[in-house]
mmCIF file of C-alpha atoms in Angstrom:
data_model
loop_
_atom_site.group_PDB
_atom_site.id
_atom_site.type_symbol
_atom_site.label_atom_id
_atom_site.label_comp_id
_atom_site.label_asym_id
_atom_site.label_seq_id
_atom_site.Cartn_x
_atom_site.Cartn_y
_atom_site.Cartn_z
ATOM 1 C CA MET A 1 18.811 -28.882 -23.781
ATOM 2 C CA LYS A 2 18.863 -28.657 -27.385
ATOM 3 C CA THR A 3 20.022 -31.793 -29.665
ATOM 4 C CA LEU A 4 21.449 -30.617 -33.146
ATOM 5 C CA LYS A 5 22.312 -33.172 -35.507
ATOM 6 C CA PHE A 6 24.576 -32.525 -38.688
ATOM 7 C CA LYS A 7 25.746 -34.887 -41.261
ATOM 8 C CA LEU A 8 29.382 -35.215 -42.095
ATOM 9 C CA TYR A 9 30.519 -34.907 -45.722
ATOM 10 C CA SER A 10 32.056 -38.245 -47.047
ATOM 11 C CA HIS A 11 35.862 -38.023 -47.371
ATOM 12 C CA LYS A 12 38.762 -40.090 -46.929
ATOM 13 C CA ARG A 13 39.595 -38.443 -43.974
ATOM 14 C CA ASN A 14 36.201 -40.134 -42.342
ATOM 15 C CA LYS A 15 38.196 -43.400 -41.847
ATOM 16 C CA TYR A 16 40.404 -41.844 -38.811
ATOM 17 C CA LEU A 17 36.543 -41.073 -37.200
ATOM 18 C CA LYS A 18 35.511 -44.787 -37.899
ATOM 19 C CA ARG A 19 38.981 -46.013 -36.600
ATOM 20 C CA SER A 20 38.308 -43.946 -33.297
ATOM 21 C CA ILE A 21 34.669 -45.550 -33.285
ATOM 22 C CA ASN A 22 36.064 -49.011 -33.482
ATOM 23 C CA ALA A 23 38.572 -48.292 -30.748
ATOM 24 C CA ALA A 24 36.010 -47.288 -28.635
ATOM 25 C CA GLY A 25 34.112 -50.144 -29.181
ATOM 26 C CA VAL A 26 37.389 -52.280 -27.991
ATOM 27 C CA ILE A 27 37.436 -50.157 -24.803
ATOM 28 C CA TYR A 28 33.849 -50.713 -24.161
ATOM 29 C CA ASN A 29 34.581 -54.619 -24.497
ATOM 30 C CA HIS A 30 37.529 -54.522 -22.553
ATOM 31 C CA CYS A 31 35.649 -52.783 -19.549
ATOM 32 C CA ILE A 32 32.895 -55.070 -19.752
ATOM 33 C CA ALA A 33 35.224 -57.990 -19.086
ATOM 34 C CA LEU A 34 36.990 -56.141 -16.249
ATOM 35 C CA HIS A 35 33.325 -55.911 -14.818
ATOM 36 C CA LYS A 36 32.374 -59.228 -14.927
ATOM 37 C CA ARG A 37 36.062 -60.503 -14.137
ATOM 38 C CA TYR A 38 36.061 -57.858 -11.112
ATOM 39 C CA TYR A 39 32.269 -59.342 -10.052
ATOM 40 C CA ARG A 40 33.130 -62.995 -10.554
ATOM 41 C CA ARG A 41 36.118 -62.337 -7.795
ATOM 42 C CA TRP A 42 35.160 -60.329 -5.377
ATOM 43 C CA GLY A 43 31.461 -60.157 -5.342
ATOM 44 C CA LYS A 44 31.241 -56.565 -5.999
ATOM 45 C CA HIS A 45 30.563 -53.667 -8.279
ATOM 46 C CA LEU A 46 33.726 -51.949 -9.835
ATOM 47 C CA ASN A 47 33.896 -48.366 -8.800
ATOM 48 C CA CYS A 48 33.658 -45.984 -12.043
ATOM 49 C CA ALA A 49 36.780 -44.063 -10.933
ATOM 50 C CA LYS A 50 39.275 -47.299 -10.283
ATOM 51 C CA LEU A 51 37.876 -48.234 -13.730
ATOM 52 C CA GLN A 52 39.106 -45.174 -15.366
ATOM 53 C CA ALA A 53 42.153 -44.742 -13.781
ATOM 54 C CA HIS A 54 42.814 -48.467 -14.548
ATOM 55 C CA ILE A 55 41.823 -47.703 -18.439
ATOM 56 C CA ALA A 56 43.882 -44.593 -18.584
ATOM 57 C CA LYS A 57 46.897 -46.505 -17.693
ATOM 58 C CA LEU A 58 46.344 -48.991 -20.105
ATOM 59 C CA ARG A 59 45.737 -46.428 -23.167
ATOM 60 C CA LYS A 60 49.482 -45.195 -22.466
ATOM 61 C CA ARG A 61 50.666 -48.751 -23.716
ATOM 62 C CA ARG A 62 48.235 -49.538 -26.369
ATOM 63 C CA GLU A 63 48.556 -47.074 -29.791
ATOM 64 C CA PHE A 64 45.374 -48.012 -30.977
ATOM 65 C CA TRP A 65 43.556 -46.834 -28.222
ATOM 66 C CA GLN A 66 45.103 -43.483 -28.221
ATOM 67 C CA SER A 67 42.799 -42.714 -31.410
ATOM 68 C CA VAL A 68 40.116 -42.186 -29.236
ATOM 69 C CA GLY A 69 40.051 -39.193 -27.043
ATOM 70 C CA SER A 70 40.558 -39.415 -22.872
ATOM 71 C CA GLN A 71 37.150 -37.539 -22.388
ATOM 72 C CA ALA A 72 35.521 -40.515 -24.836
ATOM 73 C CA VAL A 73 36.818 -43.003 -22.545
ATOM 74 C CA GLN A 74 35.698 -41.754 -19.487
ATOM 75 C CA ASP A 75 32.204 -41.290 -21.161
ATOM 76 C CA ILE A 76 32.462 -44.809 -21.838
ATOM 77 C CA CYS A 77 33.248 -45.966 -18.288
ATOM 78 C CA GLN A 78 30.662 -43.832 -17.059
ATOM 79 C CA ARG A 79 27.839 -45.367 -19.480
ATOM 80 C CA ILE A 80 28.821 -48.801 -18.422
ATOM 81 C CA GLY A 81 28.601 -48.047 -14.869
ATOM 82 C CA LYS A 82 25.081 -46.242 -14.913
ATOM 83 C CA ALA A 83 23.683 -49.216 -17.067
ATOM 84 C CA TYR A 84 24.934 -51.512 -14.169
ATOM 85 C CA GLN A 85 23.440 -49.562 -11.268
ATOM 86 C CA LEU A 86 20.226 -49.523 -13.227
ATOM 87 C CA PHE A 87 20.594 -53.094 -13.462
ATOM 88 C CA PHE A 88 20.895 -53.732 -9.987
ATOM 89 C CA LYS A 89 17.912 -51.372 -9.311
ATOM 90 C CA HIS A 90 15.626 -52.794 -11.751
ATOM 91 C CA HIS A 91 16.668 -56.527 -12.606
ATOM 92 C CA LYS A 92 13.536 -57.640 -11.304
ATOM 93 C CA LYS A 93 11.529 -55.680 -13.896
ATOM 94 C CA GLY A 94 13.440 -57.284 -16.538
ATOM 95 C CA VAL A 95 16.481 -54.934 -16.985
ATOM 96 C CA ARG A 96 19.565 -56.570 -18.332
ATOM 97 C CA PRO A 97 23.189 -55.978 -17.443
ATOM 98 C CA PRO A 98 25.292 -54.264 -20.374
ATOM 99 C CA ASN A 99 26.889 -57.082 -22.599
ATOM 100 C CA PHE A 100 29.581 -57.413 -25.123
ATOM 101 C CA LYS A 101 29.215 -55.740 -28.444
ATOM 102 C CA LYS A 102 30.562 -56.350 -31.878
ATOM 103 C CA VAL A 103 33.117 -54.067 -32.745
ATOM 104 C CA LYS A 104 31.777 -53.080 -36.286
ATOM 105 C CA LYS A 105 28.389 -52.478 -35.144
ATOM 106 C CA TYR A 106 29.648 -50.447 -32.319
ATOM 107 C CA LYS A 107 27.979 -46.805 -33.194
ATOM 108 C CA SER A 108 29.282 -43.720 -31.447
ATOM 109 C CA PHE A 109 32.042 -41.877 -29.065
ATOM 110 C CA THR A 110 31.366 -38.752 -27.062
ATOM 111 C CA LEU A 111 33.391 -35.736 -26.119
ATOM 112 C CA LYS A 112 32.462 -33.152 -23.353
ATOM 113 C CA GLN A 113 34.745 -30.266 -22.957
ATOM 114 C CA ALA A 114 38.084 -30.816 -25.186
ATOM 115 C CA GLY A 115 39.277 -33.038 -28.357
ATOM 116 C CA TYR A 116 37.249 -30.706 -30.497
ATOM 117 C CA LYS A 117 36.934 -27.206 -31.753
ATOM 118 C CA PHE A 118 34.626 -25.620 -34.172
ATOM 119 C CA LEU A 119 36.714 -23.464 -37.226
ATOM 120 C CA GLY A 120 33.568 -21.491 -38.264
ATOM 121 C CA SER A 121 31.547 -22.231 -41.565
ATOM 122 C CA ASN A 122 30.830 -25.566 -41.746
ATOM 123 C CA ARG A 123 34.431 -26.950 -40.345
ATOM 124 C CA VAL A 124 35.027 -28.750 -36.925
ATOM 125 C CA LYS A 125 38.380 -30.184 -35.638
ATOM 126 C CA ILE A 126 38.267 -33.442 -33.871
ATOM 127 C CA GLY A 127 41.513 -34.813 -32.839
ATOM 128 C CA SER A 128 43.961 -33.896 -35.206
ATOM 129 C CA HIS A 129 41.555 -33.555 -38.137
ATOM 130 C CA ILE A 130 39.143 -31.179 -39.811
ATOM 131 C CA TYR A 131 35.868 -32.223 -40.945
ATOM 132 C CA GLN A 132 33.342 -30.741 -42.883
ATOM 133 C CA TYR A 133 29.646 -31.184 -41.959
ATOM 134 C CA TRP A 134 26.249 -30.147 -43.664
ATOM 135 C CA ASN A 135 25.495 -27.237 -42.362
ATOM 136 C CA SER A 136 21.598 -27.830 -42.561
ATOM 137 C CA ARG A 137 20.751 -25.220 -39.822
ATOM 138 C CA GLU A 138 22.381 -22.264 -38.150
ATOM 139 C CA ILE A 139 24.091 -23.149 -35.031
ATOM 140 C CA GLU A 140 24.303 -19.516 -33.911
ATOM 141 C CA SER A 141 20.406 -18.850 -34.720
ATOM 142 C CA GLN A 142 19.401 -21.977 -32.955
ATOM 143 C CA CYS A 143 21.636 -21.492 -29.765
ATOM 144 C CA GLY A 144 23.319 -18.010 -30.079
ATOM 145 C CA LEU A 145 26.518 -19.527 -30.577
ATOM 146 C CA GLY A 146 29.178 -18.230 -32.771
ATOM 147 C CA VAL A 147 32.228 -19.369 -34.522
ATOM 148 C CA SER A 148 33.621 -20.995 -30.715
ATOM 149 C CA PRO A 149 30.485 -22.255 -29.719
ATOM 150 C CA SER A 150 31.966 -24.099 -26.442
ATOM 151 C CA ARG A 151 31.008 -20.860 -24.337
ATOM 152 C CA ALA A 152 28.314 -17.848 -25.358
ATOM 153 C CA THR A 153 25.723 -15.778 -24.039
ATOM 154 C CA GLY A 154 22.624 -18.207 -25.389
ATOM 155 C CA GLY A 155 24.074 -21.579 -24.499
ATOM 156 C CA LYS A 156 26.902 -24.038 -23.921
ATOM 157 C CA ILE A 157 27.541 -27.119 -25.888
ATOM 158 C CA LYS A 158 27.760 -29.822 -23.397
ATOM 159 C CA THR A 159 28.558 -32.812 -25.550
ATOM 160 C CA LEU A 160 29.660 -33.509 -29.383
ATOM 161 C CA THR A 161 28.882 -37.255 -30.474
ATOM 162 C CA ILE A 162 30.142 -38.698 -33.629
ATOM 163 C CA LYS A 163 27.635 -41.656 -34.676
ATOM 164 C CA ARG A 164 28.004 -43.911 -37.530
ATOM 165 C CA THR A 165 25.239 -45.435 -39.195
ATOM 166 C CA PRO A 166 24.604 -49.066 -40.513
ATOM 167 C CA LEU A 167 25.350 -47.765 -43.896
ATOM 168 C CA GLY A 168 28.603 -46.394 -42.734
ATOM 169 C CA GLU A 169 27.822 -42.587 -42.989
ATOM 170 C CA LEU A 170 29.050 -40.364 -40.203
ATOM 171 C CA PHE A 171 26.519 -37.968 -38.028
ATOM 172 C CA MET A 172 27.525 -35.026 -35.560
ATOM 173 C CA VAL A 173 25.283 -34.708 -32.639
ATOM 174 C CA ILE A 174 25.361 -31.307 -30.591
ATOM 175 C CA VAL A 175 23.959 -31.288 -27.366
ATOM 176 C CA VAL A 176 23.363 -27.748 -25.909
ATOM 177 C CA GLU A 177 22.204 -26.256 -22.889
ATOM 178 C CA SER A 178 19.983 -23.369 -23.594
ATOM 179 C CA SER A 179 19.001 -20.785 -21.277
ATOM 180 C CA ASN A 180 15.705 -19.770 -23.377
ATOM 181 C CA GLU A 181 13.013 -21.723 -21.893
ATOM 182 C CA PRO A 182 9.566 -20.946 -24.019
ATOM 183 C CA GLU A 183 6.801 -20.026 -21.577
ATOM 184 C CA ILE A 184 3.363 -21.743 -22.334
ATOM 185 C CA LYS A 185 1.286 -19.844 -24.320
ATOM 186 C CA PHE A 186 -2.687 -20.962 -25.073
ATOM 187 C CA THR A 187 -3.596 -19.696 -28.232
ATOM 188 C CA THR A 188 -6.506 -21.806 -29.388
ATOM 189 C CA GLY A 189 -8.264 -22.174 -25.875
ATOM 190 C CA LYS A 190 -8.503 -25.872 -26.707
ATOM 191 C CA ILE A 191 -8.013 -29.508 -25.026
ATOM 192 C CA ALA A 192 -8.111 -32.518 -26.412
ATOM 193 C CA GLY A 193 -7.853 -35.888 -25.312
ATOM 194 C CA PHE A 194 -6.477 -39.018 -27.513
ATOM 195 C CA ASP A 195 -7.049 -42.581 -27.326
ATOM 196 C CA PHE A 196 -4.238 -44.781 -28.814
ATOM 197 C CA GLY A 197 -5.391 -48.179 -30.814
ATOM 198 C CA LEU A 198 -4.283 -50.949 -32.749
ATOM 199 C CA LYS A 199 -6.606 -50.229 -35.873
ATOM 200 C CA THR A 200 -7.056 -46.375 -35.390
ATOM 201 C CA PHE A 201 -3.528 -45.171 -34.534
ATOM 202 C CA LEU A 202 -5.308 -42.097 -32.648
ATOM 203 C CA THR A 203 -9.124 -41.185 -31.555
ATOM 204 C CA CYS A 204 -9.532 -37.826 -30.697
ATOM 205 C CA SER A 205 -12.217 -36.612 -28.281
ATOM 206 C CA ASP A 206 -13.648 -34.235 -30.843
ATOM 207 C CA GLY A 207 -14.681 -37.684 -33.079
ATOM 208 C CA ILE A 208 -11.792 -37.098 -35.653
ATOM 209 C CA LYS A 209 -9.731 -40.669 -36.573
ATOM 210 C CA ILE A 210 -6.080 -40.571 -37.391
ATOM 211 C CA GLU A 211 -5.038 -43.462 -39.171
ATOM 212 C CA SER A 212 -1.533 -44.961 -39.431
ATOM 213 C CA PRO A 213 -0.055 -45.489 -42.452
ATOM 214 C CA GLN A 214 1.802 -48.818 -41.065
ATOM 215 C CA PHE A 215 4.811 -47.954 -43.342
ATOM 216 C CA PHE A 216 6.371 -51.304 -42.286
ATOM 217 C CA LYS A 217 3.508 -53.294 -43.479
ATOM 218 C CA GLN A 218 3.486 -51.317 -46.656
ATOM 219 C CA SER A 219 7.353 -52.274 -47.630
ATOM 220 C CA LEU A 220 6.996 -55.657 -45.685
ATOM 221 C CA ASN A 221 7.338 -57.596 -49.344
ATOM 222 C CA ALA A 222 10.299 -55.077 -49.946
ATOM 223 C CA ILE A 223 11.871 -56.206 -46.595
ATOM 224 C CA LYS A 224 11.489 -59.778 -47.335
ATOM 225 C CA ARG A 225 12.824 -59.833 -50.901
ATOM 226 C CA ALA A 226 15.978 -57.858 -49.355
ATOM 227 C CA ASN A 227 16.424 -60.405 -46.436
ATOM 228 C CA ARG A 228 16.083 -63.345 -48.764
ATOM 229 C CA HIS A 229 19.000 -61.865 -51.103
ATOM 230 C CA HIS A 230 21.102 -61.139 -48.367
ATOM 231 C CA SER A 231 20.886 -64.413 -46.767
ATOM 232 C CA LYS A 232 21.654 -66.395 -49.804
ATOM 233 C CA LYS A 233 25.072 -64.353 -50.330
ATOM 234 C CA LEU A 234 28.427 -65.958 -49.359
ATOM 235 C CA LYS A 235 29.143 -64.669 -46.019
ATOM 236 C CA GLY A 236 32.121 -62.212 -46.056
ATOM 237 C CA SER A 237 31.729 -61.606 -49.971
ATOM 238 C CA SER A 238 31.312 -57.993 -51.235
ATOM 239 C CA ASN A 239 27.839 -59.221 -52.593
ATOM 240 C CA ARG A 240 26.746 -60.300 -48.934
ATOM 241 C CA GLU A 241 28.048 -56.643 -48.117
ATOM 242 C CA ARG A 242 25.992 -55.396 -50.769
ATOM 243 C CA ALA A 243 22.846 -57.045 -49.974
ATOM 244 C CA ARG A 244 23.263 -55.680 -46.158
ATOM 245 C CA LYS A 245 23.131 -52.145 -47.478
ATOM 246 C CA ASN A 246 20.282 -52.743 -49.482
ATOM 247 C CA LEU A 247 18.416 -54.233 -46.640
ATOM 248 C CA VAL A 248 19.601 -51.279 -44.250
ATOM 249 C CA ARG A 249 18.566 -48.966 -46.931
ATOM 250 C CA ALA A 250 14.823 -50.532 -47.143
ATOM 251 C CA HIS A 251 14.534 -50.241 -43.078
ATOM 252 C CA GLU A 252 15.907 -46.564 -43.228
ATOM 253 C CA ASP A 253 13.408 -45.534 -45.926
ATOM 254 C CA ILE A 254 10.666 -47.095 -43.453
ATOM 255 C CA ALA A 255 11.829 -45.124 -40.635
ATOM 256 C CA ASN A 256 12.692 -41.753 -42.434
ATOM 257 C CA ARG A 257 8.743 -41.704 -43.663
ATOM 258 C CA ARG A 258 7.603 -42.808 -40.351
ATOM 259 C CA THR A 259 9.490 -39.933 -38.667
ATOM 260 C CA ASP A 260 8.269 -37.352 -41.428
ATOM 261 C CA TRP A 261 4.807 -38.333 -40.949
ATOM 262 C CA PHE A 262 5.110 -38.175 -37.297
ATOM 263 C CA TRP A 263 6.757 -34.626 -37.545
ATOM 264 C CA LYS A 264 4.081 -33.329 -39.763
ATOM 265 C CA LEU A 265 1.410 -34.891 -37.440
ATOM 266 C CA ALA A 266 2.798 -33.291 -34.424
ATOM 267 C CA HIS A 267 2.704 -30.029 -35.724
ATOM 268 C CA GLU A 268 -0.927 -29.958 -37.359
ATOM 269 C CA LEU A 269 -1.920 -31.256 -33.575
ATOM 270 C CA THR A 270 -0.131 -28.597 -31.632
ATOM 271 C CA SER A 271 -1.468 -26.002 -33.866
ATOM 272 C CA ARG A 272 -5.233 -27.099 -33.233
ATOM 273 C CA PHE A 273 -4.901 -27.897 -29.714
ATOM 274 C CA ASP A 274 -3.067 -26.271 -26.778
ATOM 275 C CA VAL A 275 -3.527 -29.186 -24.377
ATOM 276 C CA LEU A 276 -3.230 -32.754 -25.541
ATOM 277 C CA CYS A 277 -3.791 -35.638 -23.039
ATOM 278 C CA PHE A 278 -2.733 -39.045 -23.446
ATOM 279 C CA GLU A 279 -3.091 -42.247 -21.554
ATOM 280 C CA THR A 280 0.068 -44.256 -20.194
ATOM 281 C CA LEU A 281 0.442 -47.283 -21.752
ATOM 282 C CA ASN A 282 1.753 -50.383 -21.103
ATOM 283 C CA LEU A 283 3.703 -50.567 -24.410
ATOM 284 C CA LYS A 284 6.211 -53.738 -23.512
ATOM 285 C CA GLY A 285 3.202 -55.874 -22.857
ATOM 286 C CA MET A 286 1.312 -54.629 -25.792
ATOM 287 C CA LYS A 287 4.194 -55.553 -27.781
ATOM 288 C CA ARG A 288 4.420 -59.226 -26.204
ATOM 289 C CA LEU A 289 0.631 -59.532 -27.100
ATOM 290 C CA TRP A 290 0.545 -58.085 -30.785
ATOM 291 C CA GLY A 291 4.263 -57.935 -31.566
ATOM 292 C CA ARG A 292 5.373 -56.172 -34.950
ATOM 293 C CA LYS A 293 1.869 -54.263 -35.019
ATOM 294 C CA VAL A 294 2.762 -52.395 -31.897
ATOM 295 C CA SER A 295 6.160 -51.415 -33.407
ATOM 296 C CA ASP A 296 5.103 -50.491 -36.423
ATOM 297 C CA LEU A 297 2.554 -48.066 -35.178
ATOM 298 C CA ALA A 298 5.669 -46.666 -32.943
ATOM 299 C CA LEU A 299 3.353 -44.509 -30.522
ATOM 300 C CA ARG A 300 6.604 -44.081 -28.351
ATOM 301 C CA ASP A 301 8.611 -42.468 -31.056
ATOM 302 C CA PHE A 302 5.500 -40.284 -31.932
ATOM 303 C CA LEU A 303 4.831 -39.275 -28.371
ATOM 304 C CA ASP A 304 8.796 -38.298 -27.915
ATOM 305 C CA ILE A 305 8.229 -36.064 -31.285
ATOM 306 C CA LEU A 306 5.184 -34.486 -30.002
ATOM 307 C CA GLU A 307 6.482 -33.558 -26.478
ATOM 308 C CA TRP A 308 9.485 -31.593 -28.367
ATOM 309 C CA VAL A 309 7.115 -30.035 -30.869
ATOM 310 C CA ALA A 310 4.783 -28.777 -27.942
ATOM 311 C CA LYS A 311 7.785 -27.534 -25.624
ATOM 312 C CA LYS A 312 8.978 -25.799 -28.695
ATOM 313 C CA LYS A 313 5.460 -24.229 -29.610
ATOM 314 C CA GLY A 314 4.524 -23.640 -25.485
ATOM 315 C CA LYS A 315 1.862 -26.151 -25.662
ATOM 316 C CA GLN A 316 1.159 -29.005 -22.780
ATOM 317 C CA VAL A 317 1.280 -32.996 -23.280
ATOM 318 C CA ILE A 318 -0.109 -34.179 -20.236
ATOM 319 C CA TYR A 319 -0.488 -38.256 -19.458
ATOM 320 C CA ILE A 320 -3.201 -39.549 -17.590
ATOM 321 C CA ASP A 321 -2.987 -42.525 -14.965
ATOM 322 C CA GLN A 322 -2.312 -45.971 -16.409
ATOM 323 C CA TRP A 323 -4.989 -47.799 -14.704
ATOM 324 C CA TYR A 324 -7.607 -45.054 -15.207
ATOM 325 C CA PRO A 325 -10.572 -46.865 -16.677
ATOM 326 C CA SER A 326 -11.163 -45.006 -19.742
ATOM 327 C CA SER A 327 -12.951 -47.189 -21.945
ATOM 328 C CA LYS A 328 -15.022 -48.971 -18.947
ATOM 329 C CA THR A 329 -16.189 -45.436 -17.810
ATOM 330 C CA CYS A 330 -19.378 -44.166 -19.165
ATOM 331 C CA PHE A 331 -18.764 -40.259 -20.306
ATOM 332 C CA SER A 332 -22.185 -39.191 -19.620
ATOM 333 C CA CYS A 333 -22.927 -40.442 -16.361
ATOM 334 C CA GLY A 334 -19.953 -41.920 -14.752
ATOM 335 C CA HIS A 335 -21.014 -45.576 -14.582
ATOM 336 C CA ILE A 336 -17.896 -47.686 -14.188
ATOM 337 C CA LEU A 337 -18.496 -51.304 -16.178
ATOM 338 C CA GLU A 338 -16.749 -54.354 -14.259
ATOM 339 C CA SER A 339 -15.143 -55.628 -17.321
ATOM 340 C CA LEU A 340 -15.426 -54.835 -21.049
ATOM 341 C CA ASP A 341 -14.035 -57.435 -23.210
ATOM 342 C CA LEU A 342 -11.237 -55.871 -25.956
ATOM 343 C CA SER A 343 -13.242 -57.359 -29.081
ATOM 344 C CA VAL A 344 -16.223 -55.093 -27.477
ATOM 345 C CA ARG A 345 -15.974 -51.839 -29.825
ATOM 346 C CA GLU A 346 -19.296 -50.539 -28.510
ATOM 347 C CA TRP A 347 -21.522 -51.082 -25.343
ATOM 348 C CA ARG A 348 -24.584 -49.367 -23.977
ATOM 349 C CA CYS A 349 -24.402 -47.681 -20.676
ATOM 350 C CA PRO A 350 -26.771 -49.904 -18.208
ATOM 351 C CA SER A 351 -27.405 -46.758 -16.177
ATOM 352 C CA CYS A 352 -28.203 -44.071 -18.657
ATOM 353 C CA GLN A 353 -28.843 -46.572 -21.445
ATOM 354 C CA SER A 354 -26.432 -44.058 -23.866
ATOM 355 C CA VAL A 355 -24.483 -46.067 -26.506
ATOM 356 C CA ASN A 356 -20.666 -45.384 -26.122
ATOM 357 C CA GLY A 357 -17.713 -45.992 -28.834
ATOM 358 C CA ARG A 358 -14.927 -47.898 -27.453
ATOM 359 C CA ASP A 359 -12.468 -45.446 -28.583
ATOM 360 C CA ASP A 360 -14.468 -42.460 -28.719
ATOM 361 C CA ASN A 361 -15.620 -42.852 -24.847
ATOM 362 C CA ALA A 362 -11.867 -43.385 -23.895
ATOM 363 C CA ALA A 363 -10.850 -40.011 -25.524
ATOM 364 C CA ARG A 364 -13.468 -38.313 -24.185
ATOM 365 C CA ASN A 365 -12.939 -39.446 -20.570
ATOM 366 C CA ILE A 366 -9.161 -38.802 -21.075
ATOM 367 C CA GLN A 367 -9.701 -35.461 -21.907
ATOM 368 C CA ALA A 368 -11.914 -34.470 -18.869
ATOM 369 C CA VAL A 369 -9.308 -36.059 -16.454
ATOM 370 C CA GLY A 370 -6.332 -34.311 -18.300
ATOM 371 C CA ALA A 371 -8.559 -30.869 -18.082
ATOM 372 C CA SER A 372 -9.076 -31.439 -14.665
ATOM 373 C CA THR A 373 -5.072 -31.419 -13.998
ATOM 374 C CA VAL A 374 -4.055 -28.450 -16.101
ATOM 375 C CA GLU A 375 -3.624 -25.130 -13.940
ATOM 376 C CA LEU A 376 -7.017 -23.338 -14.496
ATOM 377 C CA GLY A 377 -6.221 -20.157 -12.894
ATOM 378 C CA ASP A 378 -2.919 -19.495 -15.399
ATOM 379 C CA VAL A 379 -4.904 -20.495 -18.186
ATOM 380 C CA SER A 380 -7.773 -18.462 -17.572
ATOM 381 C CA ARG A 381 -5.544 -15.213 -17.510
ATOM 382 C CA ALA A 382 -4.501 -16.622 -20.884
ATOM 383 C CA MET A 383 -6.844 -17.210 -22.769
ATOM 384 C CA PRO A 384 -10.641 -16.178 -22.780
ATOM 385 C CA ALA A 385 -12.232 -20.103 -22.183
ATOM 386 C CA ILE A 386 -11.283 -23.555 -22.483
ATOM 387 C CA ALA A 387 -13.411 -25.465 -25.227
ATOM 388 C CA VAL A 388 -13.988 -28.842 -23.495
#
C-alpha cells in the first residue's frame, strides 16, 4: 500500500468540498447520537449494517446530507463501528469510545470505488465539480497508473480522502494498492542498535550520538506570544480568527521542520546501515512522566518515517522486547544488575570491572539482540559479512 498526498489549488469552487466536510461532520455526530441512544435503550451495540441502512433513508430526506457521497457516509458508519469495537475490546487499557466533534473542526471524508474520476493532467472530478491539484509527483511513475488510475497494471486506487487543515487548506490523499514490493537488499553489511533518550535523541551502537533540535522548545516563545494574542481577542471577531490562523501557522512550522529533519535522518541512517534495531518503549507512560519533552522528540513519528524509508530501500527495522534489560546488562560479560536508577548515567560492572555508559551500553545490547533475530542465512547469501 502506498499513500500519495496532493494539495488542491485554492479556488472558489472549493467551498463545495468544505461544505461536504461539514455535512460529513453532521452525519458523524448523528451516528454517535444514535449509538448512544441505542445502547441506553437496549444495552447492545448498534449493528453497522442497520446504521448504514437508517442513514441512507435519512439522507434521501435531507438535502444537506446529500452533498456527501453515499460511500463516504458508509465509511463514516464503518469507522464509528470499528472505534466502538476497539473500545469494548481495550477499554481496560484506557481506550476511549468515539465522541461528538465540532463540525467546523471535522477534518475529512473518504470515497472508495465511486464518487471521483481522474481527468488527466492535474484535474480530478469529485461529485459534479472539477478540481485542480498540485501535481507534485507523477502518479503513473509512482503506481503505474494512467489517466484513469482506478484500475491499472501497476496498482489500484483503494480510497481517495479529502482533508481540511486548520488553516482551511484542502489536500487529496490517495491510497494505492501496489503489487511491486521491494526486495530486502543488503548493501553495507552493517547492523546498528539505537537507544532512545531524553537528553540524546538516539545513541548508536558505533558510538555516534544524534541530538534532537527540539523544534518546539526553540519556538516556545513564539507559541506563547501567539497564544497570548489569540486569547485576548473577542470571541467570534475577525481579529480572533486572524490570531487563530497565526497560531496554527506557528504550530505547522514546527511540525514541518521536525518532519523534514526526520526524513533526512531516516535517509542518512538507511544509507549507512542495512538493519536498524530499536527497543520497544512505552511512550504513553513516558509522556505521563516527562510530558512535553517526549512529545517534542516525537520518536513514534520518526519510527513511522524510518519504517517507510527502510521498506522503500529494502532495509530492515527490528524491534526487541520492551522488557529486555538493555541498560542493566553488561555488554562485555553479560552480568545483569538488580536495579539501576535513571539518574545513573555510568556504572562499573561488579563482575568484569568494565565501565559502561548507560546509553552506549544499551545501544550495543540492542544491536546484539537484534542481530540474533536476523535471518543469517539470507544475509550471508546477500553480502560477505555483517559488521557487528
